[in-house]
Short mmCIF file of N, CA and C in Angstrom, two decimals:
data_model
loop_
_atom_site.label_atom_id
_atom_site.label_comp_id
_atom_site.label_asym_id
_atom_site.label_seq_id
_atom_site.Cartn_x
_atom_site.Cartn_y
_atom_site.Cartn_z
N ARG H 1 0.84 -1.18 0.00
CA ARG H 1 0.00 0.00 0.00
C ARG H 1 0.88 1.24 0.00
N GLN H 2 0.64 2.13 -0.93
CA GLN H 2 1.39 3.38 -1.00
C GLN H 2 0.72 4.44 -0.15
N THR H 3 1.57 5.25 0.49
CA THR H 3 1.08 6.39 1.25
C THR H 3 1.33 7.64 0.43
N ILE H 4 0.37 8.52 0.41
CA ILE H 4 0.50 9.80 -0.30
C ILE H 4 0.72 10.88 0.73
N LEU H 5 1.84 11.59 0.60
CA LEU H 5 2.15 12.68 1.51
C LEU H 5 1.50 13.97 1.03
N CYS H 6 0.85 14.63 1.94
CA CYS H 6 0.16 15.90 1.64
C CYS H 6 0.72 16.97 2.57
N ASN H 7 0.79 18.21 2.07
CA ASN H 7 1.34 19.27 2.91
C ASN H 7 0.28 20.00 3.74
N SER H 8 -0.98 19.52 3.70
CA SER H 8 -2.02 20.08 4.56
C SER H 8 -3.23 19.15 4.55
N ARG H 9 -4.08 19.31 5.55
CA ARG H 9 -5.34 18.56 5.57
C ARG H 9 -6.23 19.00 4.43
N LEU H 10 -6.11 20.26 4.03
CA LEU H 10 -6.86 20.77 2.88
C LEU H 10 -6.56 19.94 1.64
N VAL H 11 -5.30 19.69 1.37
CA VAL H 11 -4.89 18.90 0.21
C VAL H 11 -5.37 17.45 0.36
N ALA H 12 -5.21 16.89 1.55
CA ALA H 12 -5.66 15.52 1.78
C ALA H 12 -7.16 15.40 1.52
N ALA H 13 -7.94 16.35 2.02
CA ALA H 13 -9.39 16.32 1.80
C ALA H 13 -9.73 16.45 0.31
N ASP H 14 -8.98 17.29 -0.41
CA ASP H 14 -9.20 17.43 -1.86
C ASP H 14 -8.92 16.12 -2.58
N LEU H 15 -7.83 15.43 -2.21
CA LEU H 15 -7.50 14.15 -2.85
C LEU H 15 -8.57 13.10 -2.55
N GLU H 16 -9.05 13.12 -1.34
CA GLU H 16 -10.08 12.16 -0.94
C GLU H 16 -11.39 12.43 -1.69
N ARG H 17 -11.78 13.69 -1.76
CA ARG H 17 -13.06 14.06 -2.37
C ARG H 17 -13.02 14.02 -3.90
N ARG H 18 -11.98 14.58 -4.49
CA ARG H 18 -11.93 14.71 -5.96
C ARG H 18 -11.40 13.47 -6.67
N HIS H 19 -10.51 12.75 -6.00
CA HIS H 19 -9.86 11.62 -6.67
C HIS H 19 -10.14 10.29 -5.98
N PHE H 20 -11.01 10.32 -4.98
CA PHE H 20 -11.48 9.12 -4.29
C PHE H 20 -10.34 8.30 -3.68
N VAL H 21 -9.32 9.01 -3.18
CA VAL H 21 -8.21 8.34 -2.51
C VAL H 21 -8.67 8.05 -1.07
N PRO H 22 -8.55 6.82 -0.62
CA PRO H 22 -8.96 6.50 0.75
C PRO H 22 -8.14 7.28 1.78
N ALA H 23 -8.81 7.77 2.81
CA ALA H 23 -8.16 8.59 3.84
C ALA H 23 -6.98 7.88 4.49
N GLU H 24 -7.05 6.56 4.63
CA GLU H 24 -5.97 5.83 5.28
C GLU H 24 -4.68 5.82 4.46
N ARG H 25 -4.75 6.22 3.21
CA ARG H 25 -3.54 6.31 2.37
C ARG H 25 -2.91 7.70 2.42
N LEU H 26 -3.56 8.64 3.08
CA LEU H 26 -3.10 10.03 3.09
C LEU H 26 -2.44 10.38 4.42
N GLU H 27 -1.26 10.96 4.32
CA GLU H 27 -0.50 11.39 5.50
C GLU H 27 -0.16 12.87 5.33
N VAL H 28 -0.41 13.66 6.38
CA VAL H 28 -0.11 15.09 6.32
C VAL H 28 1.21 15.37 7.02
N ILE H 29 2.11 16.00 6.30
CA ILE H 29 3.37 16.49 6.85
C ILE H 29 3.50 17.94 6.40
N TYR H 30 3.44 18.84 7.35
CA TYR H 30 3.50 20.27 7.03
C TYR H 30 4.90 20.67 6.55
N ASN H 31 4.94 21.72 5.75
CA ASN H 31 6.20 22.29 5.29
C ASN H 31 7.01 22.78 6.48
N GLY H 32 8.29 22.87 6.29
CA GLY H 32 9.18 23.40 7.32
C GLY H 32 9.52 24.86 7.03
N VAL H 33 10.20 25.48 7.98
CA VAL H 33 10.61 26.87 7.83
C VAL H 33 11.97 27.05 8.50
N ASP H 34 12.79 27.92 7.96
CA ASP H 34 14.10 28.24 8.51
C ASP H 34 13.91 29.19 9.69
N LEU H 35 14.01 28.65 10.90
CA LEU H 35 13.76 29.44 12.10
C LEU H 35 14.88 30.41 12.46
N GLU H 36 16.01 30.27 11.81
CA GLU H 36 17.09 31.25 12.00
C GLU H 36 16.85 32.46 11.10
N ARG H 37 16.43 32.22 9.87
CA ARG H 37 16.19 33.31 8.92
C ARG H 37 14.93 34.09 9.29
N PHE H 38 13.89 33.38 9.69
CA PHE H 38 12.60 34.01 10.01
C PHE H 38 12.41 33.93 11.52
N HIS H 39 12.72 35.03 12.19
CA HIS H 39 12.70 35.04 13.65
C HIS H 39 12.31 36.44 14.13
N PRO H 40 11.53 36.53 15.22
CA PRO H 40 11.10 37.84 15.73
C PRO H 40 12.24 38.77 16.13
N ARG H 41 13.41 38.22 16.44
CA ARG H 41 14.53 39.08 16.86
C ARG H 41 14.97 40.03 15.75
N GLU H 42 14.58 39.75 14.52
CA GLU H 42 14.98 40.59 13.39
C GLU H 42 14.21 41.90 13.31
N ARG H 43 13.15 42.05 14.11
CA ARG H 43 12.33 43.27 14.05
C ARG H 43 13.15 44.53 14.33
N ASP H 44 14.00 44.45 15.34
CA ASP H 44 14.76 45.64 15.73
C ASP H 44 15.84 46.02 14.73
N SER H 45 16.43 45.05 14.08
CA SER H 45 17.51 45.37 13.13
C SER H 45 16.98 45.45 11.70
N LEU H 46 16.65 44.31 11.13
CA LEU H 46 16.19 44.29 9.72
C LEU H 46 14.91 45.11 9.53
N GLY H 47 13.96 44.92 10.43
CA GLY H 47 12.68 45.62 10.30
C GLY H 47 12.82 47.12 10.38
N ALA H 48 13.56 47.59 11.37
CA ALA H 48 13.75 49.04 11.53
C ALA H 48 14.50 49.63 10.35
N ARG H 49 15.50 48.92 9.87
CA ARG H 49 16.28 49.40 8.72
C ARG H 49 15.40 49.50 7.47
N LEU H 50 14.58 48.49 7.21
CA LEU H 50 13.72 48.52 6.02
C LEU H 50 12.65 49.60 6.15
N ARG H 51 12.08 49.77 7.32
CA ARG H 51 11.09 50.84 7.52
C ARG H 51 11.70 52.20 7.23
N SER H 52 12.91 52.40 7.69
CA SER H 52 13.61 53.65 7.44
C SER H 52 13.88 53.83 5.94
N GLU H 53 14.35 52.78 5.30
CA GLU H 53 14.64 52.79 3.87
C GLU H 53 13.39 53.13 3.05
N LEU H 54 12.24 52.58 3.45
CA LEU H 54 10.99 52.81 2.73
C LEU H 54 10.25 54.07 3.18
N GLY H 55 10.72 54.69 4.26
CA GLY H 55 10.06 55.88 4.78
C GLY H 55 8.71 55.58 5.42
N VAL H 56 8.60 54.45 6.09
CA VAL H 56 7.35 54.02 6.74
C VAL H 56 7.48 54.22 8.23
N ASP H 57 6.51 54.90 8.84
CA ASP H 57 6.54 55.01 10.30
C ASP H 57 5.22 54.62 10.94
N GLY H 58 4.23 54.26 10.16
CA GLY H 58 2.94 53.85 10.70
C GLY H 58 2.73 52.35 10.58
N ALA H 59 1.47 51.96 10.70
CA ALA H 59 1.11 50.54 10.61
C ALA H 59 1.40 50.01 9.21
N LEU H 60 1.90 48.78 9.17
CA LEU H 60 2.32 48.20 7.92
C LEU H 60 1.78 46.78 7.79
N ALA H 61 1.00 46.56 6.73
CA ALA H 61 0.52 45.23 6.38
C ALA H 61 1.34 44.76 5.18
N LEU H 62 1.44 43.46 5.02
CA LEU H 62 2.29 42.89 3.99
C LEU H 62 1.52 41.81 3.23
N PHE H 63 1.69 41.81 1.92
CA PHE H 63 1.16 40.77 1.04
C PHE H 63 2.36 40.20 0.32
N VAL H 64 2.57 38.88 0.43
CA VAL H 64 3.70 38.22 -0.22
C VAL H 64 3.16 37.09 -1.08
N GLY H 65 3.39 37.17 -2.38
CA GLY H 65 2.96 36.07 -3.24
C GLY H 65 2.96 36.46 -4.69
N SER H 66 3.23 35.50 -5.53
CA SER H 66 3.15 35.70 -6.97
C SER H 66 1.86 35.09 -7.47
N GLY H 67 1.31 35.69 -8.52
CA GLY H 67 -0.02 35.30 -8.96
C GLY H 67 -1.03 36.08 -8.14
N PHE H 68 -0.98 37.40 -8.29
CA PHE H 68 -1.76 38.29 -7.43
C PHE H 68 -3.25 37.96 -7.39
N ALA H 69 -3.84 37.60 -8.52
CA ALA H 69 -5.28 37.33 -8.55
C ALA H 69 -5.62 36.11 -7.70
N ARG H 70 -4.92 35.00 -7.89
CA ARG H 70 -5.21 33.79 -7.12
C ARG H 70 -4.91 33.98 -5.64
N LYS H 71 -3.88 34.75 -5.35
CA LYS H 71 -3.50 34.98 -3.95
C LYS H 71 -4.42 36.00 -3.26
N GLY H 72 -5.32 36.64 -4.03
CA GLY H 72 -6.33 37.50 -3.42
C GLY H 72 -5.91 38.93 -3.16
N LEU H 73 -4.99 39.47 -3.95
CA LEU H 73 -4.57 40.86 -3.72
C LEU H 73 -5.75 41.82 -3.83
N ASP H 74 -6.68 41.57 -4.75
CA ASP H 74 -7.86 42.43 -4.85
C ASP H 74 -8.64 42.46 -3.53
N ARG H 75 -8.72 41.34 -2.86
CA ARG H 75 -9.42 41.26 -1.56
C ARG H 75 -8.65 42.01 -0.48
N ALA H 76 -7.32 41.92 -0.53
CA ALA H 76 -6.50 42.63 0.45
C ALA H 76 -6.69 44.14 0.29
N ILE H 77 -6.73 44.60 -0.95
CA ILE H 77 -6.93 46.03 -1.22
C ILE H 77 -8.32 46.46 -0.76
N ALA H 78 -9.33 45.66 -1.07
CA ALA H 78 -10.69 45.99 -0.64
C ALA H 78 -10.77 46.03 0.89
N GLY H 79 -10.08 45.10 1.55
CA GLY H 79 -10.05 45.10 3.01
C GLY H 79 -9.35 46.32 3.58
N LEU H 80 -8.28 46.74 2.93
CA LEU H 80 -7.57 47.94 3.36
C LEU H 80 -8.50 49.16 3.28
N ALA H 81 -9.24 49.24 2.19
CA ALA H 81 -10.16 50.37 2.00
C ALA H 81 -11.32 50.33 2.99
N ALA H 82 -11.85 49.14 3.26
CA ALA H 82 -13.03 49.01 4.11
C ALA H 82 -12.71 49.08 5.60
N SER H 83 -11.48 48.80 5.97
CA SER H 83 -11.15 48.65 7.39
C SER H 83 -11.14 49.96 8.16
N GLY H 84 -10.83 51.05 7.49
CA GLY H 84 -10.70 52.31 8.19
C GLY H 84 -9.36 52.46 8.90
N VAL H 85 -8.55 51.41 8.89
CA VAL H 85 -7.22 51.45 9.51
C VAL H 85 -6.28 52.19 8.57
N LYS H 86 -5.53 53.11 9.10
CA LYS H 86 -4.59 53.89 8.28
C LYS H 86 -3.26 53.16 8.17
N ALA H 87 -3.29 52.03 7.50
CA ALA H 87 -2.08 51.24 7.30
C ALA H 87 -1.64 51.34 5.86
N GLU H 88 -0.38 51.04 5.66
CA GLU H 88 0.16 50.94 4.31
C GLU H 88 0.25 49.46 3.99
N LEU H 89 0.02 49.11 2.73
CA LEU H 89 0.11 47.71 2.29
C LEU H 89 1.28 47.57 1.33
N LEU H 90 2.28 46.79 1.74
CA LEU H 90 3.42 46.47 0.88
C LEU H 90 3.11 45.18 0.15
N VAL H 91 3.39 45.15 -1.14
CA VAL H 91 3.14 43.96 -1.96
C VAL H 91 4.47 43.49 -2.53
N ALA H 92 4.84 42.26 -2.19
CA ALA H 92 6.07 41.67 -2.71
C ALA H 92 5.70 40.42 -3.50
N GLY H 93 6.26 40.32 -4.71
CA GLY H 93 6.01 39.16 -5.54
C GLY H 93 5.93 39.55 -7.00
N ALA H 94 5.77 38.54 -7.85
CA ALA H 94 5.69 38.78 -9.29
C ALA H 94 4.23 38.89 -9.72
N GLY H 95 4.00 39.82 -10.61
CA GLY H 95 2.66 40.01 -11.14
C GLY H 95 2.52 41.40 -11.72
N ASP H 96 1.43 41.60 -12.45
CA ASP H 96 1.15 42.90 -13.05
C ASP H 96 0.44 43.78 -12.03
N PRO H 97 1.09 44.83 -11.55
CA PRO H 97 0.46 45.68 -10.53
C PRO H 97 -0.65 46.57 -11.08
N GLY H 98 -0.69 46.78 -12.40
CA GLY H 98 -1.62 47.74 -12.99
C GLY H 98 -3.06 47.64 -12.53
N PRO H 99 -3.73 46.50 -12.71
CA PRO H 99 -5.14 46.42 -12.31
C PRO H 99 -5.35 46.65 -10.82
N PHE H 100 -4.40 46.24 -10.02
CA PHE H 100 -4.55 46.36 -8.57
C PHE H 100 -4.29 47.79 -8.11
N GLN H 101 -3.36 48.47 -8.78
CA GLN H 101 -3.13 49.88 -8.47
C GLN H 101 -4.37 50.70 -8.84
N ARG H 102 -4.96 50.37 -10.00
CA ARG H 102 -6.19 51.06 -10.42
C ARG H 102 -7.32 50.81 -9.42
N GLN H 103 -7.45 49.57 -8.94
CA GLN H 103 -8.47 49.26 -7.95
C GLN H 103 -8.24 50.09 -6.68
N ALA H 104 -7.00 50.15 -6.23
CA ALA H 104 -6.67 50.91 -5.03
C ALA H 104 -6.98 52.39 -5.21
N GLU H 105 -6.65 52.94 -6.38
CA GLU H 105 -6.96 54.35 -6.67
C GLU H 105 -8.47 54.58 -6.60
N ALA H 106 -9.23 53.68 -7.24
CA ALA H 106 -10.69 53.81 -7.26
C ALA H 106 -11.29 53.74 -5.85
N LEU H 107 -10.64 52.99 -4.97
CA LEU H 107 -11.14 52.85 -3.59
C LEU H 107 -10.55 53.90 -2.65
N GLY H 108 -9.70 54.77 -3.16
CA GLY H 108 -9.15 55.85 -2.36
C GLY H 108 -7.96 55.47 -1.49
N VAL H 109 -7.34 54.32 -1.79
CA VAL H 109 -6.19 53.90 -0.98
C VAL H 109 -4.92 53.72 -1.84
N GLY H 110 -4.92 54.29 -3.03
CA GLY H 110 -3.78 54.14 -3.93
C GLY H 110 -2.47 54.60 -3.33
N SER H 111 -2.50 55.65 -2.53
CA SER H 111 -1.26 56.17 -1.94
C SER H 111 -0.74 55.28 -0.81
N ARG H 112 -1.56 54.34 -0.36
CA ARG H 112 -1.16 53.45 0.73
C ARG H 112 -0.78 52.05 0.25
N LEU H 113 -0.66 51.90 -1.07
CA LEU H 113 -0.30 50.62 -1.67
C LEU H 113 1.05 50.78 -2.36
N ARG H 114 1.99 49.89 -2.03
CA ARG H 114 3.32 49.99 -2.62
C ARG H 114 3.76 48.62 -3.13
N PHE H 115 4.09 48.56 -4.42
CA PHE H 115 4.57 47.32 -5.04
C PHE H 115 6.09 47.30 -4.99
N LEU H 116 6.65 46.22 -4.46
CA LEU H 116 8.09 46.10 -4.30
C LEU H 116 8.72 45.10 -5.26
N GLY H 117 7.91 44.38 -6.02
CA GLY H 117 8.44 43.36 -6.92
C GLY H 117 8.93 42.15 -6.15
N VAL H 118 9.68 41.31 -6.83
CA VAL H 118 10.24 40.11 -6.20
C VAL H 118 11.42 40.55 -5.34
N ARG H 119 11.45 40.07 -4.10
CA ARG H 119 12.51 40.44 -3.16
C ARG H 119 13.23 39.21 -2.65
N SER H 120 14.53 39.31 -2.52
CA SER H 120 15.30 38.21 -1.94
C SER H 120 15.42 38.37 -0.43
N ASP H 121 15.03 39.54 0.09
CA ASP H 121 15.13 39.83 1.52
C ASP H 121 13.76 39.82 2.20
N VAL H 122 12.96 38.81 1.87
CA VAL H 122 11.60 38.77 2.40
C VAL H 122 11.59 38.74 3.93
N GLU H 123 12.64 38.22 4.55
CA GLU H 123 12.70 38.22 6.01
C GLU H 123 12.69 39.65 6.57
N ALA H 124 13.26 40.59 5.83
CA ALA H 124 13.23 41.99 6.27
C ALA H 124 11.81 42.56 6.16
N LEU H 125 11.07 42.13 5.15
CA LEU H 125 9.68 42.57 5.01
C LEU H 125 8.85 42.08 6.19
N TYR H 126 9.00 40.81 6.54
CA TYR H 126 8.27 40.28 7.70
C TYR H 126 8.66 41.03 8.96
N ALA H 127 9.95 41.34 9.10
CA ALA H 127 10.43 42.03 10.30
C ALA H 127 9.88 43.45 10.40
N ALA H 128 9.55 44.06 9.26
CA ALA H 128 9.07 45.44 9.25
C ALA H 128 7.56 45.55 9.44
N ALA H 129 6.82 44.49 9.15
CA ALA H 129 5.35 44.55 9.13
C ALA H 129 4.74 44.11 10.45
N GLU H 130 3.45 44.42 10.60
CA GLU H 130 2.68 43.96 11.76
C GLU H 130 1.78 42.78 11.40
N LEU H 131 1.45 42.65 10.11
CA LEU H 131 0.45 41.66 9.71
C LEU H 131 0.73 41.19 8.29
N LEU H 132 0.64 39.89 8.06
CA LEU H 132 0.66 39.35 6.71
C LEU H 132 -0.79 39.11 6.31
N VAL H 133 -1.17 39.66 5.16
CA VAL H 133 -2.52 39.50 4.64
C VAL H 133 -2.43 38.66 3.37
N LEU H 134 -3.10 37.50 3.38
CA LEU H 134 -3.07 36.62 2.22
C LEU H 134 -4.46 35.99 2.04
N PRO H 135 -5.40 36.77 1.50
CA PRO H 135 -6.77 36.26 1.32
C PRO H 135 -6.91 35.41 0.06
N THR H 136 -6.16 34.35 -0.02
CA THR H 136 -6.03 33.53 -1.21
C THR H 136 -7.32 32.81 -1.59
N ARG H 137 -7.48 32.62 -2.87
CA ARG H 137 -8.61 31.84 -3.37
C ARG H 137 -8.32 30.35 -3.24
N TYR H 138 -7.06 29.98 -3.38
CA TYR H 138 -6.64 28.60 -3.14
C TYR H 138 -5.13 28.56 -3.02
N ASP H 139 -4.66 27.90 -1.99
CA ASP H 139 -3.24 27.67 -1.81
C ASP H 139 -3.10 26.40 -0.99
N PRO H 140 -2.45 25.37 -1.52
CA PRO H 140 -2.31 24.13 -0.77
C PRO H 140 -1.69 24.35 0.61
N PHE H 141 -0.69 25.22 0.68
CA PHE H 141 -0.04 25.57 1.94
C PHE H 141 0.90 26.72 1.64
N ALA H 142 0.49 27.94 1.92
CA ALA H 142 1.29 29.12 1.60
C ALA H 142 2.48 29.23 2.56
N ASN H 143 3.66 29.03 2.02
CA ASN H 143 4.86 29.15 2.84
C ASN H 143 5.01 30.55 3.43
N ALA H 144 4.49 31.56 2.74
CA ALA H 144 4.55 32.92 3.26
C ALA H 144 3.91 33.01 4.65
N CYS H 145 2.84 32.28 4.86
CA CYS H 145 2.19 32.29 6.18
C CYS H 145 3.07 31.67 7.24
N LEU H 146 3.71 30.57 6.91
CA LEU H 146 4.60 29.90 7.84
C LEU H 146 5.80 30.79 8.18
N GLU H 147 6.38 31.42 7.16
CA GLU H 147 7.50 32.33 7.38
C GLU H 147 7.10 33.51 8.25
N ALA H 148 5.93 34.08 7.96
CA ALA H 148 5.45 35.22 8.73
C ALA H 148 5.23 34.84 10.20
N MET H 149 4.62 33.69 10.44
CA MET H 149 4.39 33.25 11.82
C MET H 149 5.72 33.03 12.54
N ALA H 150 6.70 32.43 11.85
CA ALA H 150 8.01 32.21 12.46
C ALA H 150 8.67 33.55 12.81
N ALA H 151 8.39 34.58 12.00
CA ALA H 151 8.95 35.91 12.24
C ALA H 151 8.17 36.70 13.29
N GLY H 152 7.09 36.12 13.81
CA GLY H 152 6.32 36.76 14.86
C GLY H 152 5.16 37.60 14.39
N LEU H 153 4.80 37.49 13.12
CA LEU H 153 3.67 38.26 12.59
C LEU H 153 2.36 37.51 12.76
N ALA H 154 1.30 38.27 12.93
CA ALA H 154 -0.04 37.71 12.83
C ALA H 154 -0.32 37.50 11.34
N VAL H 155 -1.15 36.54 11.02
CA VAL H 155 -1.49 36.22 9.64
C VAL H 155 -3.00 36.26 9.48
N ALA H 156 -3.45 36.91 8.42
CA ALA H 156 -4.87 36.90 8.05
C ALA H 156 -4.97 36.19 6.71
N THR H 157 -5.69 35.08 6.67
CA THR H 157 -5.84 34.31 5.44
C THR H 157 -7.24 33.70 5.39
N THR H 158 -7.44 32.81 4.44
CA THR H 158 -8.75 32.22 4.22
C THR H 158 -8.73 30.72 4.51
N PRO H 159 -9.90 30.11 4.64
CA PRO H 159 -9.96 28.66 4.81
C PRO H 159 -9.47 27.91 3.56
N SER H 160 -9.29 28.62 2.44
CA SER H 160 -8.81 28.01 1.20
C SER H 160 -7.28 27.93 1.16
N ASN H 161 -6.65 28.13 2.28
CA ASN H 161 -5.20 28.07 2.41
C ASN H 161 -4.88 26.98 3.43
N GLY H 162 -4.14 25.96 3.01
CA GLY H 162 -3.78 24.89 3.93
C GLY H 162 -3.04 25.38 5.17
N ALA H 163 -2.31 26.47 5.05
CA ALA H 163 -1.59 27.02 6.20
C ALA H 163 -2.53 27.55 7.28
N ALA H 164 -3.78 27.81 6.93
CA ALA H 164 -4.76 28.27 7.91
C ALA H 164 -4.96 27.24 9.03
N GLU H 165 -4.64 25.99 8.74
CA GLU H 165 -4.77 24.92 9.74
C GLU H 165 -3.86 25.14 10.94
N LEU H 166 -2.81 25.94 10.76
CA LEU H 166 -1.86 26.19 11.84
C LEU H 166 -2.19 27.44 12.65
N LEU H 167 -3.20 28.17 12.23
CA LEU H 167 -3.56 29.40 12.93
C LEU H 167 -4.47 29.11 14.12
N VAL H 168 -4.22 29.82 15.19
CA VAL H 168 -5.13 29.84 16.32
C VAL H 168 -5.82 31.18 16.24
N ASP H 169 -7.06 31.17 15.78
CA ASP H 169 -7.80 32.40 15.49
C ASP H 169 -7.75 33.37 16.68
N GLY H 170 -7.25 34.57 16.41
CA GLY H 170 -7.15 35.60 17.42
C GLY H 170 -5.87 35.56 18.23
N ALA H 171 -5.11 34.48 18.14
CA ALA H 171 -3.85 34.37 18.88
C ALA H 171 -2.65 34.66 17.97
N ASN H 172 -2.54 33.93 16.86
CA ASN H 172 -1.44 34.18 15.93
C ASN H 172 -1.94 34.57 14.55
N GLY H 173 -3.23 34.82 14.47
CA GLY H 173 -3.79 35.25 13.20
C GLY H 173 -5.29 35.12 13.14
N PHE H 174 -5.79 35.20 11.92
CA PHE H 174 -7.23 35.19 11.69
C PHE H 174 -7.54 34.43 10.42
N VAL H 175 -8.56 33.60 10.48
CA VAL H 175 -9.06 32.93 9.30
C VAL H 175 -10.34 33.64 8.92
N CYS H 176 -10.30 34.31 7.77
CA CYS H 176 -11.44 35.10 7.31
C CYS H 176 -12.59 34.18 6.93
N GLU H 177 -13.76 34.47 7.38
CA GLU H 177 -14.93 33.64 7.11
C GLU H 177 -15.50 33.98 5.73
N GLY H 178 -16.26 33.07 5.20
CA GLY H 178 -16.93 33.29 3.92
C GLY H 178 -16.46 32.33 2.86
N ASP H 179 -17.08 32.38 1.71
CA ASP H 179 -16.70 31.52 0.59
C ASP H 179 -15.65 32.25 -0.22
N PHE H 180 -14.42 31.80 -0.12
CA PHE H 180 -13.32 32.44 -0.82
C PHE H 180 -12.80 31.58 -1.96
N SER H 181 -13.60 30.64 -2.40
CA SER H 181 -13.13 29.73 -3.44
C SER H 181 -13.29 30.28 -4.84
N SER H 182 -14.08 31.31 -5.02
CA SER H 182 -14.28 31.89 -6.35
C SER H 182 -14.18 33.39 -6.27
N ALA H 183 -14.32 34.03 -7.43
CA ALA H 183 -14.20 35.48 -7.56
C ALA H 183 -14.56 36.20 -6.32
#
């Protein structure tokens, strides 16, 4: 009997439901994270330096991911506009910023949205931010959430993210309610 390794219960449930794989053949082993690279102690050094470099002195939310539409950047922008919180949203990853910048402008938060492109120093981004926002439509297990939690950040994501299984709602993050599987 072969065992199928899954990186989340979300993936295991999908395999069971969509491909009729018996549950006893499925084993969940979560992804790992480099606890030296992603650590809360970096807030004072890396985080402060990046905040200074970017000219940020207020609340900072972070979105990390490529494939902005699937990862839910439009939802993050809508949440920024609706929240009333005067935070800035940094976006790191590959994708076309145009439609999302236009959305932010239309919602009146264009000046609080900053696209940084792909970064090799993502640990500095986590160290500088207060919250990782990843309202993904589907992600088997977003490593960005694991890295953010290791760095001491709260995480806001959806039930459509396997990494949500590791969140203790209200303690180390928030799982946004609702149907996030489609548009």
